[in-house]
Short mmCIF file of C-alpha atoms in Angstrom, two decimals:
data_model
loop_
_atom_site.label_atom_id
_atom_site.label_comp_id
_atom_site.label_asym_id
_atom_site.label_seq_id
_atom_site.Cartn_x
_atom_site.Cartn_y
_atom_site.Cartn_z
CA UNK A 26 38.67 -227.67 -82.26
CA UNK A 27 41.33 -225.22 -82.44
CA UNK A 28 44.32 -223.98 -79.95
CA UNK A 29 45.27 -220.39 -79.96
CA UNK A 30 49.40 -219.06 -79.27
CA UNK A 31 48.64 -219.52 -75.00
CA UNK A 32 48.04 -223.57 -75.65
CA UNK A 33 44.24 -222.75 -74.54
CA UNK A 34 41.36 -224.85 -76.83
CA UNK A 35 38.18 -223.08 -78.09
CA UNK A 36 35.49 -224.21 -79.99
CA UNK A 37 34.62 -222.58 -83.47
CA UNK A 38 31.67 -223.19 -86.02
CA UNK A 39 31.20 -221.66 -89.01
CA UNK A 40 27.64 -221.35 -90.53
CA UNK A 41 26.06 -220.56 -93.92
CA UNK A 42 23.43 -217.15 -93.46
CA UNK A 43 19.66 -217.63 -94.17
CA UNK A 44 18.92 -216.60 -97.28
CA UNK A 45 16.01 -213.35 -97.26
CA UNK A 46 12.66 -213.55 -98.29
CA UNK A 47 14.12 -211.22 -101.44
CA UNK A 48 16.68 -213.56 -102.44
CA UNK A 49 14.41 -216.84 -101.93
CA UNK A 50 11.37 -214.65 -104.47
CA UNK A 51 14.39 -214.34 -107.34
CA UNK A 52 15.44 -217.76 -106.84
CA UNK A 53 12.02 -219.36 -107.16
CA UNK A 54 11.51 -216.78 -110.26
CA UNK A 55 14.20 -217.53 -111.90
CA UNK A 56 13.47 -221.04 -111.72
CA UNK A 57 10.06 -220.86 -113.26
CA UNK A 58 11.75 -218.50 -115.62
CA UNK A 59 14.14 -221.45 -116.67
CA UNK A 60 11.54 -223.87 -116.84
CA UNK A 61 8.99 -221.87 -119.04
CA UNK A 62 11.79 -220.96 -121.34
CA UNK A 63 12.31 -225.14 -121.86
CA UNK A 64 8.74 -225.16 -123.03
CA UNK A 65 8.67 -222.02 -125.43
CA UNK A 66 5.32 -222.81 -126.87
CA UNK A 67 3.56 -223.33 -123.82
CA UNK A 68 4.80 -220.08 -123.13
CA UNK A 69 4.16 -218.17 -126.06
CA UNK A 70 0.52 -219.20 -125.08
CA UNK A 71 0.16 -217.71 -121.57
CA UNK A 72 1.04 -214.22 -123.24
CA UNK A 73 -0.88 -214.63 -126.42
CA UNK A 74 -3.95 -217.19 -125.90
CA UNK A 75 -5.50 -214.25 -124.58
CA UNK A 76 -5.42 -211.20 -126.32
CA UNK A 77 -5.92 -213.73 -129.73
CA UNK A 78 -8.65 -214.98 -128.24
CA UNK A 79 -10.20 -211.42 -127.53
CA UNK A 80 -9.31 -210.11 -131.46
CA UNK A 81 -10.96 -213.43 -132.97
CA UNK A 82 -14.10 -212.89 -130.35
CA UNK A 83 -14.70 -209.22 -131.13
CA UNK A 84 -13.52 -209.72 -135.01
CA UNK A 85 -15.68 -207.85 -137.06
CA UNK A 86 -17.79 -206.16 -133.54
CA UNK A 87 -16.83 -202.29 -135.05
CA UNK A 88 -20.31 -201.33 -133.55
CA UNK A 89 -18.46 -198.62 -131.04
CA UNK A 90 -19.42 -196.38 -128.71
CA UNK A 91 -19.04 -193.16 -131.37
CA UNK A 92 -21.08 -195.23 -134.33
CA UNK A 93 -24.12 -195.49 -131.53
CA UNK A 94 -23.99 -191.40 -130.45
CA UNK A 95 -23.64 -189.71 -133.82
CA UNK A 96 -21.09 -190.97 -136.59
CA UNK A 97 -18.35 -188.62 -137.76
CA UNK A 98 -18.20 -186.68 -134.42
CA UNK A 99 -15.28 -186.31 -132.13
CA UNK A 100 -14.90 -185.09 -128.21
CA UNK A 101 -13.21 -182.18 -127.18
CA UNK A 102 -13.52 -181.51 -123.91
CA UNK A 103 -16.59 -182.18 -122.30
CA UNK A 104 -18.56 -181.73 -126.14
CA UNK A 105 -19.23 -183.78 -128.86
CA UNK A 106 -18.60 -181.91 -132.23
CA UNK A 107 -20.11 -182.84 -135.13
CA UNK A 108 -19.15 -182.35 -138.55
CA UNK A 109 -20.82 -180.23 -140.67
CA UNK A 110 -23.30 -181.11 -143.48
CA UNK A 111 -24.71 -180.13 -146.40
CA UNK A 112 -27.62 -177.32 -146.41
CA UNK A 113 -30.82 -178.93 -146.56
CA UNK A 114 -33.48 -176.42 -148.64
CA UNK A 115 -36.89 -176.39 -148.83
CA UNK A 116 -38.31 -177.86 -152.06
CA UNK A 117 -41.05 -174.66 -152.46
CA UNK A 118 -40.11 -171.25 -151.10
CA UNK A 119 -43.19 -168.72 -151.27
CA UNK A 120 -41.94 -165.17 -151.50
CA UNK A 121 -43.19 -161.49 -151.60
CA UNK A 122 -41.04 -158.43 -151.18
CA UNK A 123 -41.68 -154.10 -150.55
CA UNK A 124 -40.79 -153.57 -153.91
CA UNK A 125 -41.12 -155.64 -156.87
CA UNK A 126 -38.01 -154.85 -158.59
CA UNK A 127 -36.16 -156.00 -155.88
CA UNK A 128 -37.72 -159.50 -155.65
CA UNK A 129 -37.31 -160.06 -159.19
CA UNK A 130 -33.68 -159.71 -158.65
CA UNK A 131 -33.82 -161.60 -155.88
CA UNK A 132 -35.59 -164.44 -157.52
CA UNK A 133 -32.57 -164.46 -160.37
CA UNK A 134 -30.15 -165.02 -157.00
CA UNK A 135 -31.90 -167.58 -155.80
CA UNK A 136 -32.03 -169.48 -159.09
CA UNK A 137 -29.13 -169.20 -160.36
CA UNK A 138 -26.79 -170.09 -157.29
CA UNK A 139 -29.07 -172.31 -154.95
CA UNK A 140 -31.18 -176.03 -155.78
CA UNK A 141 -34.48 -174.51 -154.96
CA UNK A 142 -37.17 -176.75 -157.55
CA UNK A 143 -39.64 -174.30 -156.58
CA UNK A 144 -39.72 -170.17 -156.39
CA UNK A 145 -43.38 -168.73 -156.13
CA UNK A 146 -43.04 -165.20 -156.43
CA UNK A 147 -46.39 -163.37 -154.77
CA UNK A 148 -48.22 -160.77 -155.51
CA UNK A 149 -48.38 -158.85 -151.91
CA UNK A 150 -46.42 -155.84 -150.65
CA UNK A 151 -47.26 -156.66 -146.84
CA UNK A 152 -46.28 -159.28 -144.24
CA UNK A 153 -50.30 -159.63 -143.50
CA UNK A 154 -51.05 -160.51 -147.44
CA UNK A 155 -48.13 -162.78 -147.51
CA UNK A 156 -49.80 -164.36 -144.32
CA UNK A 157 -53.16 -164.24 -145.94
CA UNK A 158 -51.84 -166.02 -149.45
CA UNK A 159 -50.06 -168.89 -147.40
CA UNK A 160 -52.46 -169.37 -144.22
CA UNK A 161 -54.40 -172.79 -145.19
CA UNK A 162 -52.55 -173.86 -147.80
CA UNK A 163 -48.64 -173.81 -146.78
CA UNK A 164 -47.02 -177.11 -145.79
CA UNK A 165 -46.46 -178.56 -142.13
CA UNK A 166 -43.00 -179.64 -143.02
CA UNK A 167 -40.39 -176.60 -143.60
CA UNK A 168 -39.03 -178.87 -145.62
CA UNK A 169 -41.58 -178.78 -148.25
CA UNK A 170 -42.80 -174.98 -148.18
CA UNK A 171 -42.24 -172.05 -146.30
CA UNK A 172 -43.71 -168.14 -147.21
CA UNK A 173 -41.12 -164.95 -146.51
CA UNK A 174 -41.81 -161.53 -146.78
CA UNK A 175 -38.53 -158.97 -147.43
CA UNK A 176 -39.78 -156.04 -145.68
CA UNK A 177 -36.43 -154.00 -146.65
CA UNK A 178 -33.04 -154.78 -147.97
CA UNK A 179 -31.69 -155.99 -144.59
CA UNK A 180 -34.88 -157.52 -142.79
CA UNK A 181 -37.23 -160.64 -143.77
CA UNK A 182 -39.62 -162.69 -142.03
CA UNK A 183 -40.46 -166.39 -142.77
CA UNK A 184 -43.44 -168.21 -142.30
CA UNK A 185 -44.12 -172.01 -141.82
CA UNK A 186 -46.66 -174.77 -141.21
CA UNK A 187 -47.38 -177.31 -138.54
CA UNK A 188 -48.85 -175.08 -135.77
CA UNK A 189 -47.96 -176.57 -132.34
CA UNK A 190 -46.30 -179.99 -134.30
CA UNK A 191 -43.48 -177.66 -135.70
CA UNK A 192 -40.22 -176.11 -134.36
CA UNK A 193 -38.32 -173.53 -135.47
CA UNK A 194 -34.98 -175.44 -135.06
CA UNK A 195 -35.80 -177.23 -138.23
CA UNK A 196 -32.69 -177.63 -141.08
CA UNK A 197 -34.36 -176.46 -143.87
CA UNK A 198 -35.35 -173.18 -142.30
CA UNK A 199 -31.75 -172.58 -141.37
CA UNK A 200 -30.99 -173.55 -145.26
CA UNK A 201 -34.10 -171.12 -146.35
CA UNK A 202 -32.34 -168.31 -144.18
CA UNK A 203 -28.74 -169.00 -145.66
CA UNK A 204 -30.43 -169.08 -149.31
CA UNK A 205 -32.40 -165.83 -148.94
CA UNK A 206 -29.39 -164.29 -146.81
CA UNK A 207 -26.70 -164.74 -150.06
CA UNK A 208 -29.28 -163.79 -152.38
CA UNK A 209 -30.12 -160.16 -150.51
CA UNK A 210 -26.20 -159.70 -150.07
CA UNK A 211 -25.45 -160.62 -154.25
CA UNK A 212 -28.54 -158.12 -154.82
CA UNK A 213 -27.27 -155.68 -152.78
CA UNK A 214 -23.73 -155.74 -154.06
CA UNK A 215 -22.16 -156.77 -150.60
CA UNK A 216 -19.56 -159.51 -150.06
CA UNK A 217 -20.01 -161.88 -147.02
CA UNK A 218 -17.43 -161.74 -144.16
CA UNK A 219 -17.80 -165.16 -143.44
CA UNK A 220 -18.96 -167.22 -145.86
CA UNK A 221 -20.87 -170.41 -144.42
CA UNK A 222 -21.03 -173.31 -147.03
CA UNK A 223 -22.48 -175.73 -144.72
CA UNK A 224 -24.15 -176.49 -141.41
CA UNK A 225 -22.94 -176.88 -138.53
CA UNK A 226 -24.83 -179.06 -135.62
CA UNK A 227 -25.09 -177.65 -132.25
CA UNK A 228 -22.14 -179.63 -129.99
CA UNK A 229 -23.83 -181.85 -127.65
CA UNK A 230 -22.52 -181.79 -123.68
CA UNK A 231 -22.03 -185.30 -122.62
CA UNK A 232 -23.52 -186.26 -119.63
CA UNK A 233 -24.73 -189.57 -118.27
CA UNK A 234 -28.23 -188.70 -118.90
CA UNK A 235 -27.62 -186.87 -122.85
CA UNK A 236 -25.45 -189.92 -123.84
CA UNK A 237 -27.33 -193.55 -123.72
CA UNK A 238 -25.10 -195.84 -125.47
CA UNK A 239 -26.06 -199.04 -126.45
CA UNK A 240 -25.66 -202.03 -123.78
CA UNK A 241 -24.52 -204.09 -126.66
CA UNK A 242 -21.54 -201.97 -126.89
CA UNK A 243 -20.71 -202.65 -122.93
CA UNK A 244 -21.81 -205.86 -122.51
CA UNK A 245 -20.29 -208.55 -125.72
CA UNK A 246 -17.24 -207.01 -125.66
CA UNK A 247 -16.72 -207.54 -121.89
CA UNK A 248 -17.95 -211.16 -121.82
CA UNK A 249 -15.70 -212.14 -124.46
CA UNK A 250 -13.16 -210.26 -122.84
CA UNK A 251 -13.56 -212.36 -119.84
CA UNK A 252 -14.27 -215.74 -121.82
CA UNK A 253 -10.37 -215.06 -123.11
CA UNK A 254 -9.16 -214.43 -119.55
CA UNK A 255 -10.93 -218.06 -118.16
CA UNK A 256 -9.30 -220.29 -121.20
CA UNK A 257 -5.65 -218.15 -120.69
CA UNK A 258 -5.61 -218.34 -116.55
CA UNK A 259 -6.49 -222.22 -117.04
CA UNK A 260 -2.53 -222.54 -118.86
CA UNK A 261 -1.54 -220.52 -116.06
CA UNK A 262 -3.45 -221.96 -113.12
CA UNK A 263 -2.23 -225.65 -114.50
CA UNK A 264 1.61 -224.67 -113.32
CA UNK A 265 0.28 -223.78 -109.93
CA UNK A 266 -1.67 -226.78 -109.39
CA UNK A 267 0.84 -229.41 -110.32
CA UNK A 268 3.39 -227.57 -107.78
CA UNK A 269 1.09 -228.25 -105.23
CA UNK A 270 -0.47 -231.45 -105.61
CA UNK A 271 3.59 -232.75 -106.26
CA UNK A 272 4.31 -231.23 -102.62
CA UNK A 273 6.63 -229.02 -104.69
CA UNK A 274 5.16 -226.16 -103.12
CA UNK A 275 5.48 -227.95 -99.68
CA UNK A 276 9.36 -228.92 -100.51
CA UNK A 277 10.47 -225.07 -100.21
CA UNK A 278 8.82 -224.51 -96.87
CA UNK A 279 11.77 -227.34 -95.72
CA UNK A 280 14.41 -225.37 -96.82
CA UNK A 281 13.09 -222.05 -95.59
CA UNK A 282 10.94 -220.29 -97.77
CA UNK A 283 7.99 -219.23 -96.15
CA UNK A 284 4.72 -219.91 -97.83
CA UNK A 285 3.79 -215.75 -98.35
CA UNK A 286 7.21 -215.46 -99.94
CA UNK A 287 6.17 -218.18 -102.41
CA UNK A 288 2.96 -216.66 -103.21
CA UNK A 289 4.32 -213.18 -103.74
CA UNK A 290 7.03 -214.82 -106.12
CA UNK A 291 4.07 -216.42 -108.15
CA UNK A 292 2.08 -213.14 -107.97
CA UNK A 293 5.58 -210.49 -109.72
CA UNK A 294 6.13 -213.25 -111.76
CA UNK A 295 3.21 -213.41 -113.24
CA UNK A 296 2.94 -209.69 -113.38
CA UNK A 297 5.71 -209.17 -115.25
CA UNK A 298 4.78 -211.15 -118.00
CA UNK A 299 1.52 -209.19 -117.35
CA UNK A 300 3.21 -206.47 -118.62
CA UNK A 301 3.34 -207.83 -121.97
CA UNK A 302 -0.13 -209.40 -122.12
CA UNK A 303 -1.51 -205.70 -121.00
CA UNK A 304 0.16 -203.88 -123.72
CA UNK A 305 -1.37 -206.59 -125.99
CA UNK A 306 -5.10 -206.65 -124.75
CA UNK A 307 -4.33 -202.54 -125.00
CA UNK A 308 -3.93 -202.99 -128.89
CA UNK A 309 -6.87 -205.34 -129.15
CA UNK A 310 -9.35 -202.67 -127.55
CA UNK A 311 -7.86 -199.46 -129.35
CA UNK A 312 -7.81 -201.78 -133.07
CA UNK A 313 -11.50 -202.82 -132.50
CA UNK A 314 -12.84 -199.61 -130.76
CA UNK A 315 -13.74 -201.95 -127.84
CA UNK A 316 -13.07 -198.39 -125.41
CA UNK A 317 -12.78 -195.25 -127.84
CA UNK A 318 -13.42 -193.14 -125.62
CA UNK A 319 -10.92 -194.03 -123.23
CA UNK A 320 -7.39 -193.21 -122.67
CA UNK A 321 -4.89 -195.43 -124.06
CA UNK A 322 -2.84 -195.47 -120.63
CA UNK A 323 -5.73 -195.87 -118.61
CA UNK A 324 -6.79 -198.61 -120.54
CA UNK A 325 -3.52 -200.55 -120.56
CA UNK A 326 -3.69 -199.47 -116.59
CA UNK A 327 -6.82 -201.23 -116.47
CA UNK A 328 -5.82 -204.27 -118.71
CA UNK A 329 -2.70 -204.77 -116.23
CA UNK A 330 -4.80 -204.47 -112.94
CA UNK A 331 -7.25 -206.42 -113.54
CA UNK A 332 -4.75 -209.08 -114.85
CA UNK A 333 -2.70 -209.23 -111.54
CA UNK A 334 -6.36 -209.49 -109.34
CA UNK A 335 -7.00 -212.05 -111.08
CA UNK A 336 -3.68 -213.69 -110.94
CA UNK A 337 -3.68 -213.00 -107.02
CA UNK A 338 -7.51 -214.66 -107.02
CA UNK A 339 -6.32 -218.02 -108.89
CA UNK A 340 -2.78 -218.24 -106.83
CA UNK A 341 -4.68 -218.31 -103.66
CA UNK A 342 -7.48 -220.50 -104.91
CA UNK A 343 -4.97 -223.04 -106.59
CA UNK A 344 -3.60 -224.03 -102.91
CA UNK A 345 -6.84 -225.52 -101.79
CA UNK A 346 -7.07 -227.65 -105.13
CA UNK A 347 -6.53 -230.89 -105.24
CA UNK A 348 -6.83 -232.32 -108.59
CA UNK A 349 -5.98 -230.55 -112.27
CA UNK A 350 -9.53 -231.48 -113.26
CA UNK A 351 -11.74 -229.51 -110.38
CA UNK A 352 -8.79 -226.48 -110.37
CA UNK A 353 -10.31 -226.25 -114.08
CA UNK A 354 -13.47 -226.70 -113.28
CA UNK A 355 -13.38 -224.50 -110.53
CA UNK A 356 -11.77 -221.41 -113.08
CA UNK A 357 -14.84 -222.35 -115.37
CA UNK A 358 -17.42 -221.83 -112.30
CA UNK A 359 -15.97 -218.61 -111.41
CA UNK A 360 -16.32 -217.32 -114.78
CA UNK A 361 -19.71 -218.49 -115.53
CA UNK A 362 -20.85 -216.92 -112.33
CA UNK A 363 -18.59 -213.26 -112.88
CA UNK A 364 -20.16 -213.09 -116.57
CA UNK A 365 -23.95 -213.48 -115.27
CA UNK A 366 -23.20 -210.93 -112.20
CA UNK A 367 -21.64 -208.58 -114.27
CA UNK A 368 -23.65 -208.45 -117.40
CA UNK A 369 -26.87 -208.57 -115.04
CA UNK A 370 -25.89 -204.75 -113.30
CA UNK A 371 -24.33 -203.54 -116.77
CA UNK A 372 -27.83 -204.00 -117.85
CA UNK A 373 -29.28 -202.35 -115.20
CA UNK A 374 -26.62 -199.39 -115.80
CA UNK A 375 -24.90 -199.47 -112.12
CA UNK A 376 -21.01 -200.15 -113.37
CA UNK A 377 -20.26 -197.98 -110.51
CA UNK A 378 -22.64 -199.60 -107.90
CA UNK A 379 -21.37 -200.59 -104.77
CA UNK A 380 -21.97 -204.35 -104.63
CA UNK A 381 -20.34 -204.85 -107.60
CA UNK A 382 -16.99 -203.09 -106.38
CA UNK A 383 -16.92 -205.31 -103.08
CA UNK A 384 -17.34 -208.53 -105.61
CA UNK A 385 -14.14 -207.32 -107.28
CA UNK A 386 -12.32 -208.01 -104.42
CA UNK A 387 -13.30 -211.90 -104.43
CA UNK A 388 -14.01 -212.09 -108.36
CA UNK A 389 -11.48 -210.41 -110.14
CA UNK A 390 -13.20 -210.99 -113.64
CA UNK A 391 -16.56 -208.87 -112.45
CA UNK A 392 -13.79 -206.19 -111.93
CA UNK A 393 -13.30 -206.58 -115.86
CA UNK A 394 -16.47 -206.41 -116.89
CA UNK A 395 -16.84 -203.24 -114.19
CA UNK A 396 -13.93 -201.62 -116.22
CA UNK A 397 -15.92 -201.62 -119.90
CA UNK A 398 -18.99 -200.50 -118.37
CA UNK A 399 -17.67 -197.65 -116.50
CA UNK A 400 -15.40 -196.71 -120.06
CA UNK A 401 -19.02 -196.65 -121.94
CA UNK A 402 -20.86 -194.86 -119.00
CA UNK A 403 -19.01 -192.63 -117.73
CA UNK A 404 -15.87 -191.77 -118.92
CA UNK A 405 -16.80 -190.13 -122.04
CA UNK A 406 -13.96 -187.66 -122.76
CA UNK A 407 -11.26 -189.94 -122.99
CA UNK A 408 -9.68 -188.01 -119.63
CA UNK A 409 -7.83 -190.11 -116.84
CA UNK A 410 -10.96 -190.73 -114.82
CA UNK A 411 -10.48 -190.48 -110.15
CA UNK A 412 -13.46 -192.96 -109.94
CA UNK A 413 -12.62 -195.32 -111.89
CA UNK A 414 -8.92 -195.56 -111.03
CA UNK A 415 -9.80 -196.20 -106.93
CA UNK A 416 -11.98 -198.86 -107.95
CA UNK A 417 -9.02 -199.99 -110.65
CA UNK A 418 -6.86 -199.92 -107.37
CA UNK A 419 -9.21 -201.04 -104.46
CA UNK A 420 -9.58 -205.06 -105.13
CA UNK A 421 -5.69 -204.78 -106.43
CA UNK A 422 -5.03 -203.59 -102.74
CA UNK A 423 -7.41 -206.13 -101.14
CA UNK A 424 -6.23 -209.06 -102.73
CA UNK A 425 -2.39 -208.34 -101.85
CA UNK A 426 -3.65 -208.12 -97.97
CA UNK A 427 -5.18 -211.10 -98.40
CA UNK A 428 -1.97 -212.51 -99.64
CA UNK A 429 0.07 -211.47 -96.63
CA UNK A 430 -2.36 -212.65 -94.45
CA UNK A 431 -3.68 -215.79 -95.48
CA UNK A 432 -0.50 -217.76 -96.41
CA UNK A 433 0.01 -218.57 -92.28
CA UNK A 434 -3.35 -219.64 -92.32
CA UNK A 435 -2.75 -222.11 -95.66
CA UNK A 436 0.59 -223.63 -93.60
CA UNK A 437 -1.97 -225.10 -91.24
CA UNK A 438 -4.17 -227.25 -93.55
#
């Protein structure tokens, strides 16, 4: 009680501000900061158990997406290219000619600069005895024998077996057309503009229905990628658990920290070291060619997302558990059940179906498995893809509602 300069008494208090919801979040982080940094091995394994785990898994699984649709191509765009080959010949060309002087000279061209076992040089001055000397006898395969007819120094026609079992896309006519082609142009004396030493394959437009990659490729990398995720979250989810079992997590409602606060703090803190742990996994998947077709940020996007859903899933979880052994238990249940979901629709080919988005929400780890199939499936150019981003950012959004909503409900068990 103090007395001011006119003798009147008044009464005075002084007290200390409640802390904000901001400052309790850094206090509590710092704290678990402090205390993982006491036990640096324990947490040198929340931010490498898993992405180990995932390299010694997939060791040696180089099967790819690219190595299933056509070694030695690569995208551009919305095409596959393929690199060229060597020209594939046929072993017996059959081969008559308007003048005779000219095919001899021909004949020297073709022998002396292409590997052609076979020339048969024919008696006949017209397409129709050409026809006539190969009809019934000439090869189905164009790889074994074809019959051409050089009606004048710039024009030819070839002939070929098979009937209606043939096509006229096969590589040894192209190599018969490139091998007569240099042989009329050395004749003639002329010099080719663009000289073609090899064949080039037509580039393929990927689609979902031209590209059919192996489920293989989809489906073992993604289960061992979520096999690593259940044995890392179990270090994580152990913290968690103890806190609550202790009343720890009770202790700080006392002093004013509301129970969403405390969640949230758990959630950043655990994506921050998700930061690390994403750019980690990232490495895994670009090393083994788990997503090649993929971007690099999108997949490190991806890695980081589904991370912190699956961080928001266990934080939640963790406050209804009562013992260490069924919170483990529990982690093991919820990955046995996301790996049979998942791998059952990546067979089917759905990534993108609708059931399995709305069991992202609830099962984070389904959400990783979504992720791979969706990479394999659909996005095959490697460009930042609008589908698979909203579903990247849909059970990311749910799960941090259900974080601000449910904590009031969790202060009344």
């Amino acid at each position: 009680m103090d007395s001011d300069s006119t003798g009147h008494k008044s009464n005075s208090s002084t007290s200390t501000p409640i802390p904000s919801d901001w400052v309790h979040a850094k206090t509590l982080m710092a704290l678990s900061f402090r205390k993982d940094v006491k036990k640096p091995k324990l947490l040198a394994l929340k931010i490498f158990l898993m992405p180990a785990l995932l390299m010694l898994y997939t060791m040696g699984f180089f099967i790819g997406y690219q190595d299933n649709n056509g070694s030695g191509s690569h995208v551009a765009g919305d095409y596959r290219l393929f690199e060229g080959e060597e020209w594939s010949y046929p072993r017996k060309i059959n081969i008559g000619a308007f003048n005779s002087s000219f095919l001899d000279q021909v004949n020297m061209a073709l022998s002396d600069r292409l590997p052609i076992d076979d020339i048969q040089l024919l008696n006949a001055s017209t397409s129709s005895e050409v026809v006539t000397r190969c009809q019934g006898s000439i090869q189905d395969s164009a790889s074994d024998e074809i019959c051409a007819f050089i009606r004048s120094e710039n024009k030819y026609d070839l002939y070929f077996g098979g009937k209606g079992t043939s096509y006229p896309t096969q590589t040894a006519l192209a190599g018969a057309q490139f091998a007569i082609n240099s042989a009329i142009l050395n004749v003639s004396n002329l010099k080719e503009m663009y000289p073609a030493s090899r064949i080039q394959q037509t580039p393929q437009l990927l689609t979902k229905e031209s590209v059919r990659p192996n489920v293989a490729v989809v489906l073992v990398p993604s289960i061992m990628y979520v096999l690593a995720a259940i044995i890392s979250s179990l270090f994580m989810a152990a913290t968690i658990i103890n806190e609550h079992i202790n009343g720890i997590s009770k202790s700080y409602l006392t002093v004013g920290v509301k129970m969403r606060t405390y969640l949230l703090q758990w959630l950043a803190y655990h994506s921050l070291n998700g930061i690390v742990l994403a750019v980690l996994l990232t490495l895994v998947c670009i090393f083994f060619k788990l997503m090649p077709m993929s971007n690099v940020g999108l997949i490190f996007v991806s890695n980081y997302l589904g991370l912190v859903g699956m961080y928001a899933m266990l934080i939640l979880l963790m406050q209804f558990v009562e013992e260490e052994e069924m919170g483990s238990a529990i982690i093991w249940l919820i990955g046995f059940f996301s790996m049979g979901v998942g791998a059952a629709i990546i067979v089917l080919e759905s990534a993108d179906h609708a059931a399995l988005t709305v069991l992202t929400v609830f099962f984070p780890l389904i959400g990783m498995i979504q992720y791979f199939g969706i990479y394999i499936f659909y996005d095959y150019t490697g460009k930042p893809n609008l589908m698979l981003f909203c579903l990247l950012l849909f059970h990311n959004v749910c799960d941090l509602i259900l974080l601000m909503i449910l904590p009031s409900w969790i202060c009344r068990l």
